[in-house]
XYZ file of C-alpha atoms in Angstrom:
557
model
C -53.101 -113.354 42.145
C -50.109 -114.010 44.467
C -51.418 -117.045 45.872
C -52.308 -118.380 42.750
C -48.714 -117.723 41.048
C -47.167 -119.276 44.867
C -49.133 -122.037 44.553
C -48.611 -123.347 40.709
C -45.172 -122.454 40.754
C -44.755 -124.711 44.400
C -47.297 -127.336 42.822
C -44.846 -127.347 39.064
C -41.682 -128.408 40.891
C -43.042 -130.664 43.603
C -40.913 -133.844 42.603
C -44.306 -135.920 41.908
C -45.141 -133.571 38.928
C -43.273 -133.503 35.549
C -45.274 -131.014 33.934
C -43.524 -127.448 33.079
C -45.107 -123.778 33.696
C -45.451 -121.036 31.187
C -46.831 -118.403 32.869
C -47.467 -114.694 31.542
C -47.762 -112.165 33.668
C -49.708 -109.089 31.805
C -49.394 -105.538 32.318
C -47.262 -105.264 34.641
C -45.663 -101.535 35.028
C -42.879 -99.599 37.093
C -41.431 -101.583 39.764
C -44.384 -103.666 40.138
C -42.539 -106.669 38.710
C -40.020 -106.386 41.763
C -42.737 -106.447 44.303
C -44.726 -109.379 42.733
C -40.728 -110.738 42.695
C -40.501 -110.134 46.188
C -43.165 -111.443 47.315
C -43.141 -114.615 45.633
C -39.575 -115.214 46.984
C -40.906 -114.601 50.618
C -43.901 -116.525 49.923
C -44.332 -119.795 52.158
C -45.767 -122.186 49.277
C -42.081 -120.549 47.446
C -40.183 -121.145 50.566
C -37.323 -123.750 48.569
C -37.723 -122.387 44.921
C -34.761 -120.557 43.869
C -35.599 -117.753 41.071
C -33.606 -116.046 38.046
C -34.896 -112.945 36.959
C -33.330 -112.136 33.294
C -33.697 -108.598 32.317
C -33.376 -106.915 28.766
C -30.202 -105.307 29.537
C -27.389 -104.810 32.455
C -28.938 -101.352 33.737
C -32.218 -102.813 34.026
C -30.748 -105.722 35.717
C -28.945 -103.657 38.061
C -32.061 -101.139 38.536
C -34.326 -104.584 39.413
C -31.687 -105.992 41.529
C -31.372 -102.983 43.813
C -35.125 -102.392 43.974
C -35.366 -106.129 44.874
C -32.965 -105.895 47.627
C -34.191 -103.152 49.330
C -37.715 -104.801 49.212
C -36.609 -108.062 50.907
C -33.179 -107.902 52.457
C -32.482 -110.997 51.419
C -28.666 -111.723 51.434
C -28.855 -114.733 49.025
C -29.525 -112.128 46.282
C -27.226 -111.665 43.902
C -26.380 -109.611 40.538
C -24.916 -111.500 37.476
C -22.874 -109.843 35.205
C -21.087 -110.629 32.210
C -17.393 -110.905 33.098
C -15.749 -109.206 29.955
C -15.441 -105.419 29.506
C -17.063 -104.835 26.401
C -19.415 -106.506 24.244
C -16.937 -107.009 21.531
C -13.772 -108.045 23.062
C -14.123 -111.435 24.913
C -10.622 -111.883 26.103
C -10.330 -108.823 28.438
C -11.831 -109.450 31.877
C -13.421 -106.904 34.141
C -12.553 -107.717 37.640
C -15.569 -106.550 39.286
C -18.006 -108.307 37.486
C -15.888 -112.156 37.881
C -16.159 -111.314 41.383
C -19.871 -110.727 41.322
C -20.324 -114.308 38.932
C -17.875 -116.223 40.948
C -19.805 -115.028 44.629
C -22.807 -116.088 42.826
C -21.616 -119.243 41.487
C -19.589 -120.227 44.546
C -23.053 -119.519 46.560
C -25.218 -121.220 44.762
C -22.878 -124.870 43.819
C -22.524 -124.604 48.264
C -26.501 -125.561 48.616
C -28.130 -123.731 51.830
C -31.004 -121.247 51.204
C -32.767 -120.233 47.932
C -31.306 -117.969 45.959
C -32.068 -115.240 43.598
C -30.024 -114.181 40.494
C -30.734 -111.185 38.556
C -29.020 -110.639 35.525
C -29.616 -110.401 31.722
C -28.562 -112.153 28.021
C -25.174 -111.406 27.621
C -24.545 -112.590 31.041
C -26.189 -116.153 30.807
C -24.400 -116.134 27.026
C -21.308 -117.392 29.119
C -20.854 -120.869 30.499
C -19.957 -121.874 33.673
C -17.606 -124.416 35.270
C -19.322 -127.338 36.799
C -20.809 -126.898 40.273
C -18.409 -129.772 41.589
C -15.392 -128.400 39.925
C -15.946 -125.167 41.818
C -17.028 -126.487 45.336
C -13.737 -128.570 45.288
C -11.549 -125.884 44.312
C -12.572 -123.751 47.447
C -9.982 -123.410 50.245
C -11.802 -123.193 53.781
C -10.055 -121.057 56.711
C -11.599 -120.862 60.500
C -10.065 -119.494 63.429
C -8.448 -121.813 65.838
C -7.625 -124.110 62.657
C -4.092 -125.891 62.149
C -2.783 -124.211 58.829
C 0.394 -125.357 56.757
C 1.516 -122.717 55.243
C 3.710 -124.018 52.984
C 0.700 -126.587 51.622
C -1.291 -123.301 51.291
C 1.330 -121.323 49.430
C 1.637 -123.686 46.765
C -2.110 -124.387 46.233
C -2.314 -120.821 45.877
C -0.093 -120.686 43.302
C -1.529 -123.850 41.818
C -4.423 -122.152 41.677
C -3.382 -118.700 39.643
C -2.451 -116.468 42.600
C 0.272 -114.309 42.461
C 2.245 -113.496 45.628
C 2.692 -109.719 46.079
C 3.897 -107.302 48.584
C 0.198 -105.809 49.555
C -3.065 -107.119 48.030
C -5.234 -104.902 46.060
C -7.166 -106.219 43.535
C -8.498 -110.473 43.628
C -6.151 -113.071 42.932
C -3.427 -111.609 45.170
C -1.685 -112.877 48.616
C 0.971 -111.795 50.783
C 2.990 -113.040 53.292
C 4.623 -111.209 55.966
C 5.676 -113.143 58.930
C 2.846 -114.451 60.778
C 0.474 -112.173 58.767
C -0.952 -113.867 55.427
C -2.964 -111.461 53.257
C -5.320 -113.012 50.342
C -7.765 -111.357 47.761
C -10.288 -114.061 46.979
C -12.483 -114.017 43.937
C -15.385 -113.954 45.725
C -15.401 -111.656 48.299
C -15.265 -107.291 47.304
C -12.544 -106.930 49.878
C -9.316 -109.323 50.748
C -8.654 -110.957 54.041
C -6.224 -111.465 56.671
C -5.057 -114.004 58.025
C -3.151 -113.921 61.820
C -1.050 -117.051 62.195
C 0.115 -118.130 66.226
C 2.562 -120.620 65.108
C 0.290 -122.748 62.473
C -2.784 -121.877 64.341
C -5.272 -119.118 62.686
C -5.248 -116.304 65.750
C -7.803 -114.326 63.874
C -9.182 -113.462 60.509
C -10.166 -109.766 59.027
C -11.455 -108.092 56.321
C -8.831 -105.457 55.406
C -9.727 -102.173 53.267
C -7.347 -102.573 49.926
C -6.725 -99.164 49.955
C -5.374 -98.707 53.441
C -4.385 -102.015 54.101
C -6.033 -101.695 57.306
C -8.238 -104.265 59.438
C -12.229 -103.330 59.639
C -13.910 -106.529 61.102
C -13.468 -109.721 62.265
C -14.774 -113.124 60.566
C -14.848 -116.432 62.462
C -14.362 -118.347 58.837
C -13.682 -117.623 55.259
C -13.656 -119.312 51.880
C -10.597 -118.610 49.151
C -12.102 -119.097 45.889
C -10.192 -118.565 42.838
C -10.970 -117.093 39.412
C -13.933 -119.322 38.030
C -13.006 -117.759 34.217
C -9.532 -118.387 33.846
C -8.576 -121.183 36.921
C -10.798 -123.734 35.162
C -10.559 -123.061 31.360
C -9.831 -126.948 30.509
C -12.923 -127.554 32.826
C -15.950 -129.103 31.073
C -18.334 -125.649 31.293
C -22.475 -126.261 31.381
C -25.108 -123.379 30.869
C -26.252 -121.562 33.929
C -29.280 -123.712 33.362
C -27.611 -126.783 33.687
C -25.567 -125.648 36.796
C -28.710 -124.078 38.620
C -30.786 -126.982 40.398
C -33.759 -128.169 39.226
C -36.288 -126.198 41.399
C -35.433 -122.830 39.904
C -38.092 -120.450 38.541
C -36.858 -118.209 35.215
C -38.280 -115.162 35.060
C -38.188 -113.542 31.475
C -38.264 -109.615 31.022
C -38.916 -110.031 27.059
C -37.976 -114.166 25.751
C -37.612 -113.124 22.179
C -35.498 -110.099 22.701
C -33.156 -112.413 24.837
C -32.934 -114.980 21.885
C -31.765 -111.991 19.818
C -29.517 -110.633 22.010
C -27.499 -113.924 22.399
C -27.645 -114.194 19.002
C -25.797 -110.935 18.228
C -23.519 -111.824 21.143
C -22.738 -115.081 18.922
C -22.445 -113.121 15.764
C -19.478 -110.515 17.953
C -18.204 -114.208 19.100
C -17.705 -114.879 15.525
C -16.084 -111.585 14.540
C -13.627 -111.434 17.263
C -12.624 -115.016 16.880
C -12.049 -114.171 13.237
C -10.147 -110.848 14.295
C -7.963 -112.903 16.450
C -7.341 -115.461 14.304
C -6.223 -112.704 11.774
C -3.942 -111.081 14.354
C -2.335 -114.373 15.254
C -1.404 -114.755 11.233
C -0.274 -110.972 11.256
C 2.304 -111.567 13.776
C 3.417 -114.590 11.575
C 3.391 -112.756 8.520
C 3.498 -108.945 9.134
C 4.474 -108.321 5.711
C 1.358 -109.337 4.254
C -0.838 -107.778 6.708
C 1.029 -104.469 7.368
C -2.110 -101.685 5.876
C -4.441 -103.957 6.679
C -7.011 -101.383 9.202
C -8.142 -103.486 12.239
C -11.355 -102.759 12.842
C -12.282 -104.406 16.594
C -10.706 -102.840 19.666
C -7.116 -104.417 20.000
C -6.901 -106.639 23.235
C -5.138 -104.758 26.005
C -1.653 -105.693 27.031
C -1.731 -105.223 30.764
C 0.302 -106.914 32.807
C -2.213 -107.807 35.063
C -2.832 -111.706 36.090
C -6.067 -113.696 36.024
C -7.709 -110.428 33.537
C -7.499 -112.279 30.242
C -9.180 -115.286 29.069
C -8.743 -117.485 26.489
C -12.018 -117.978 24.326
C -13.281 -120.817 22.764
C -16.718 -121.267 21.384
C -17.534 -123.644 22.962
C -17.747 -122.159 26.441
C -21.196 -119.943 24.791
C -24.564 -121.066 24.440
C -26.611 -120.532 21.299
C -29.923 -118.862 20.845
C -31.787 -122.363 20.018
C -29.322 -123.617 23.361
C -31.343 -120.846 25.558
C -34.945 -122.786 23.395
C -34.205 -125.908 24.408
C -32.888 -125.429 27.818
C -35.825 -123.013 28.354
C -38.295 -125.668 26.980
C -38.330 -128.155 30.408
C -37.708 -125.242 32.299
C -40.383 -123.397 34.577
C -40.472 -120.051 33.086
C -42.666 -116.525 34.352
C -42.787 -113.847 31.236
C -43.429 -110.546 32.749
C -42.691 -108.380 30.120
C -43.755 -108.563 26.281
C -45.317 -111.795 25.011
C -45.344 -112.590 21.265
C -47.025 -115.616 19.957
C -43.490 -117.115 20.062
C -43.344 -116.883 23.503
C -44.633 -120.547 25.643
C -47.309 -119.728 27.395
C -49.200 -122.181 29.336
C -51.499 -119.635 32.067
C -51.622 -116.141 32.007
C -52.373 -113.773 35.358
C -53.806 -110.323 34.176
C -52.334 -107.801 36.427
C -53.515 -103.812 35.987
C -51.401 -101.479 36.772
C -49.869 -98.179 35.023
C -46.432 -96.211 35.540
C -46.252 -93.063 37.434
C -47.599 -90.080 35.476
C -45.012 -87.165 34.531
C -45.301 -84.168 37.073
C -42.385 -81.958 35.726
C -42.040 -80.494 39.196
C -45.185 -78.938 38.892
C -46.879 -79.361 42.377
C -50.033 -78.422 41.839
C -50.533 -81.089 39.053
C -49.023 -83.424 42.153
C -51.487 -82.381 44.317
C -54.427 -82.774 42.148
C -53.746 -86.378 40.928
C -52.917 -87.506 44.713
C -56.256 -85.656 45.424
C -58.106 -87.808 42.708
C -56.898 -90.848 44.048
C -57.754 -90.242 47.297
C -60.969 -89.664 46.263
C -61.194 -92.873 44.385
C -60.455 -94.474 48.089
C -56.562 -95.366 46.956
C -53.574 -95.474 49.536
C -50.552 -93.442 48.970
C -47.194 -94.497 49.479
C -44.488 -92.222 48.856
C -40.664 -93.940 48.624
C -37.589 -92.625 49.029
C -34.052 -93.644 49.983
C -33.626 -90.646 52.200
C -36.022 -89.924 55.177
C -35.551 -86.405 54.851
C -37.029 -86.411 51.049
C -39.924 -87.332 52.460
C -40.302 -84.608 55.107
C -39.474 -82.066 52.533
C -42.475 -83.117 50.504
C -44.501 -83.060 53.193
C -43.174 -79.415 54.043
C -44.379 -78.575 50.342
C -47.820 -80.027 50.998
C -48.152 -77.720 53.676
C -46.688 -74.480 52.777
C -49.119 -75.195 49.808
C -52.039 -76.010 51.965
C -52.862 -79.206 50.374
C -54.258 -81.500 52.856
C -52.599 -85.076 51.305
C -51.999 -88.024 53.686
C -49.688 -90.560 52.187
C -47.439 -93.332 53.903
C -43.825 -92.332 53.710
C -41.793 -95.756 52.778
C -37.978 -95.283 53.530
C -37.032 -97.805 50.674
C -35.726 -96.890 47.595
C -37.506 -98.353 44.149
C -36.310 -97.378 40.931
C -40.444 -96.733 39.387
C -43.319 -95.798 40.992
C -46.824 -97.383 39.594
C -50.257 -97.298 40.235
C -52.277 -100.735 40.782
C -56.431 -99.913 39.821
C -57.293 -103.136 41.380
C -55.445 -103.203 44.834
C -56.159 -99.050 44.826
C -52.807 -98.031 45.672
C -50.039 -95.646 44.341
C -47.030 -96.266 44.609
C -44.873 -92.781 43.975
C -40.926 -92.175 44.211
C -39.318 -89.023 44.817
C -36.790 -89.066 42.511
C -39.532 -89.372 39.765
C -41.958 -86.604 41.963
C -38.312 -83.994 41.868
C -36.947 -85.120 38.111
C -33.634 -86.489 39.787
C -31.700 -89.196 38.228
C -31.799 -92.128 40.392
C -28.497 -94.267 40.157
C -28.242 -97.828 40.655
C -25.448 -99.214 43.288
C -23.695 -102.665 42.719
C -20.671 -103.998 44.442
C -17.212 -102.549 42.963
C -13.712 -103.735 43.635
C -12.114 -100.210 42.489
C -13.157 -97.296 44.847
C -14.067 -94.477 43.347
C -10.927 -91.765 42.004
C -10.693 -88.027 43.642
C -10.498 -87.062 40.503
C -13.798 -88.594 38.942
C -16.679 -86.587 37.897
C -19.668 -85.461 39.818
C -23.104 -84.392 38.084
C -22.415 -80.741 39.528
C -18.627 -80.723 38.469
C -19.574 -81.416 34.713
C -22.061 -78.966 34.547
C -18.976 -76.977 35.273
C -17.007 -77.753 32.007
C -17.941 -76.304 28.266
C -17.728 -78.036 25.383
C -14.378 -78.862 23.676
C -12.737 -78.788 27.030
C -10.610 -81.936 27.266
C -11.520 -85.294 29.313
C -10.045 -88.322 29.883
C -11.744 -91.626 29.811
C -9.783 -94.700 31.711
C -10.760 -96.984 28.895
C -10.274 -94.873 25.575
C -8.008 -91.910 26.880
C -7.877 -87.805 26.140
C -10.814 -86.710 24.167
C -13.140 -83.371 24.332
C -16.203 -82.830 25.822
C -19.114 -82.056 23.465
C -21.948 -81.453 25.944
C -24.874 -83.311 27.186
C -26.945 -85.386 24.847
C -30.386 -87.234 25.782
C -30.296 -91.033 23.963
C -33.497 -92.841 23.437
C -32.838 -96.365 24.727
C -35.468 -99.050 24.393
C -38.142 -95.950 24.493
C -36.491 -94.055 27.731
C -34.813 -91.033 27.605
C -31.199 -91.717 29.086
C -29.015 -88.546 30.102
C -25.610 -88.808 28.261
C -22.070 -87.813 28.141
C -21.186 -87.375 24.039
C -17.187 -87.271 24.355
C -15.334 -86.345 20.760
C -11.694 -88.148 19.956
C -9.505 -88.199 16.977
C -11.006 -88.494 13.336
C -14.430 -86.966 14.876
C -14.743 -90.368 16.478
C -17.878 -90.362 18.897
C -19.250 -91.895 22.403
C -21.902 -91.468 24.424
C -21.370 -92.757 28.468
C -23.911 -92.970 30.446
C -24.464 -90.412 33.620
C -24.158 -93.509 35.906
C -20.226 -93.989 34.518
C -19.619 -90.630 35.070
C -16.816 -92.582 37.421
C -14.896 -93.373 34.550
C -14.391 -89.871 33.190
C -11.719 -86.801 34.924
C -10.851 -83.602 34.140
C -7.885 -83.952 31.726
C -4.638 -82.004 33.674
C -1.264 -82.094 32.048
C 1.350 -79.343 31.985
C -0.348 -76.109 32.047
C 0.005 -74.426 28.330
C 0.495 -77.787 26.788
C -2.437 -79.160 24.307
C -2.864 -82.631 24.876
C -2.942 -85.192 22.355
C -5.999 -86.439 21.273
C -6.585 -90.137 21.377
C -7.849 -92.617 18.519
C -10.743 -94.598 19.920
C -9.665 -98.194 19.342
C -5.791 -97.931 19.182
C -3.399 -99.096 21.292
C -1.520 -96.021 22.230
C -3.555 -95.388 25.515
C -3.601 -98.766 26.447
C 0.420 -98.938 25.658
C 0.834 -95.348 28.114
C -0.937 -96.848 31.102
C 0.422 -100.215 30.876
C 4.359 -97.639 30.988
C 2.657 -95.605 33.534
C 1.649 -98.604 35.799
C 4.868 -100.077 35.548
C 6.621 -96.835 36.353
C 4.854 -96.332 39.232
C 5.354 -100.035 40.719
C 9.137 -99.548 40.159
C 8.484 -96.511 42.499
C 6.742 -98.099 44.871
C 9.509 -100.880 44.902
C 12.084 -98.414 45.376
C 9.790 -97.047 48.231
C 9.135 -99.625 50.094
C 13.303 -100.992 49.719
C 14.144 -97.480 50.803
C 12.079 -97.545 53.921
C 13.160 -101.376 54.671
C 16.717 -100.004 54.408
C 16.026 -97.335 57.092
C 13.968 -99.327 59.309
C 16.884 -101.904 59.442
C 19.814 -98.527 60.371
């Protein structure tokens, strides 16, 4: 079945044949779509195809993307986001996520070895600047090169960098003597530059919280923001920018064509809404009680984290058709008669059974199978998971000889016709198994852990970073797209309600204020918490200023 997947998708985009490919690949299960991924990508007869894998949402993305990387180790792999930070505002950027698309981008427009994106419909609902745009725009640094300074400082600057005393988030440089720090958007971590004279001594990577060196580079690339540097840029579809020898794998193609349609229809409503606001501040008499009822944008201070939006920088759902049409495309999730479908490759596998922690009903199915002649394979991320199991085989006395696999894979599955299982041990011991993508903020002392908010009882207060104080109303389990997803239901003013996910457990804390004081509950929506940490962050830079001027002062006596 691999072969003959390699060698239609090598024969569709040899240059001698025009003809598209439609395949459907059926009942696939578990992670079995990542290793048929995998494998296709480190196929020979694949060996110059680049591949897109669009999933039905960003956890599954992330869930396939980390599953695929620890299956290949490929470094040309790379995770896709959407760059705004919630579905319904599209001026607000989040940082992490522009430097995940821009690394990607910048990657891909630079040629070199195939590449694999993995991302999902709100994602590829976003244009991109034009592969030559970007490649020009990128400032190239090697040691032992002859650097202006000056030149640099202004192209920086030309470019939307601002110049501050120590770098910490992208789109940042600073200069101290011979010493030129710069946060580009395409890298998780700035650099450093050592200057002898105009020569470049010696390049790091610095840690942004410390400030201090960790490795050397022999060259880097200074690549600015690709969603705000080059908004008067033409933009083309990822489909357009992505070369012609690129395979599209499709989790579900009519539940993408939905979701960019409702990601238009939110287009539409906060163009409206911001059209509206723009006429309030005109006229505030007339639209004084008038109850907003999208998010306000945020007013932070911050450069290169606000966009401005114009439709025409989104595709449409009959965009995705047609591009899609004279694309080569691989379906391995639902098909409906919708769907193009050219050949179909039956596949027959199942997902891993429910144990419940119950051993012996562990024991007894691994027993069947090995009866049946099928191979076990046990995964985990941690070694020591899989000597612990083993440990419970034998205290049990259960004679069961699988292959520990030290790789992590989000699902295990069974395949009937290759006669293997394929078991994880986060499924076998009920643990929820998080997904780990690149982040520019490191995580706060004061976030949550699993264990700490097992600690708390409900109506105790929280804070969320994006929506402020609220209380904590206990664990709830939400049924998303038919799986059972642990939740966080949080309670703010007017009994207003969310749900966050255990895996942004990151972005709640522990409310602490003054001890005997009750906190002020926040409105979800408003501006008010938005308004206290935009006051807050300024405070606390006019501290630091007054630090570091202090300090100077002394240094100098």
């Amino acid at each position: 079945r691999l072969f003959q997947l390699a060698d239609r998708l090598s024969i569709a985009t040899a240059e001698t044949n025009h003809q598209t490919e439609k395949i459907h690949l059926e009942n696939l299960n578990g992670s079995a779509t990542q290793f048929v991924v995998a494998a296709t990508f480190l196929h020979p007869a694949c060996a110059e195809l680049n591949h897109v894998i669009i999933l039905n949402n960003a956890e599954e993305a992330a869930y396939f993307h980390n599953s695929l990387e620890n299956l290949t180790d490929a470094l040309d792999l790379f995770y896709f986001p959407s760059s705004f930070k919630n579905r319904k505002n599209f001026e607000l950027l989040n940082a992490s996520h522009v430097m995940l698309r821009t690394e990607a981008l910048t990657k891909i427009a630079s040629g070199g070895n195939k590449k694999i994106l993995v991302t999902y419909p709100e994602a590829i609902f976003e244009k991109s600047v034009l592969p030559t745009a970007l490649s020009s725009s990128i400032i190239h640094i090697k040691t032992a090169d002859t650097l202006y300074i000056g030149a640099l400082l202004l192209k920086l600057s030309d470019y939307g960098f601002e110049r501050t005393d120590f770098v910490y988030q992208p789109g940042q440089f600073a200069i101290r003597g011979g010493i030129l720090d710069i946060y580009s958007f395409g890298n998780e971590k700035p650099y450093r530059v050592e200057l002898f004279g105009n020569e470049v001594d010696s390049i790091r990577i610095i840690d942004p919280e410390t400030q201090l060196s960790e490795r050397k580079l022999l060259q880097v690339s200074i690549i600015p923001n690709v969603e705000t540097q080059f908004q008067n840029e033409e933009r083309v579809s990822l489909f357009d920018f992505l070369p012609a020898n690129t395979i599209y794998w499709i989790q579900d193609y009519e539940l993408c064509k939905e979701h960019l349609a409702d990601e238009a229809e939110n287009l539409d409503a906060f163009l409206q809404y911001y059209q509206e606001k723009i006429s309030a501040a005109a006229q505030p008499e007339i639209h004084k009680h008038q109850k907003q009822r999208l998010p306000t944008v945020s007013e932070f201070d911050e450069s290169n984290s606000k966009k401005t939006v114009d439709k025409k920088d989104f595709i449409t759902a009959g965009e995705f058709v047609d591009k899609t049409s004279n694309r080569h495309l691989v379906n391995f999730g639902n098909a409906s008669a919708a769907s193009p479908v050219s050949f179909s490759i039956q596949f027959n596998t199942k997902e891993q059974p429910a144990f419940n922690r119950q051993f012996d009903l562990l024991i007894r199915d691994l027993k069947s199978s090995e009866s049946k002649g099928y191979a076990i394979y046990i995964f985990a991320e941690n070694p020591r998971q899989l000597e612990r199991l083993q440990s419970i085989f034998d205290d049990l006395n259960a004679s069961i000889v699988f292959n520990p696999v030290s790789v992590s894979i989000h699902e295990g599955f069974i395949d009937d016709d290759l006669k293997i299982v394929c078991y994880t041990d986060h499924q076998i011991f009920e643990r929820y198994h998080r997904f780990k993508l690149k982040e520019l903020k490191h995580k706060s002392a004061e976030a949550f852990t699993i264990k700490e908010l097992l600690t708390l009882n409900p109506g105790d207060y929280v804070t969320h970073i994006d929506h402020g104080i609220g209380r904590f109303a206990g664990l709830h389990k939400l049924n998303i797209n038919g799986k059972e997803q642990e939740s966080v239901k949080l309670l703010f003013r007017d009994n207003d309600m969310l749900y966050v996910s255990i895996h942004s457990l990151h972005r709640i804390s522990k409310y602490s204020g003054k001890e005997g004081q009750v906190p002020r509950i926040d409105k979800l929506g408003s501006t008010t918490w938005q308004t206290l940490k935009q006051k807050t962050k300024r405070n606390v830079k006019e501290l630091a200023y007054d630090l570091i001027k202090l300090y100077a002062q002394r240094k100098a006596k």
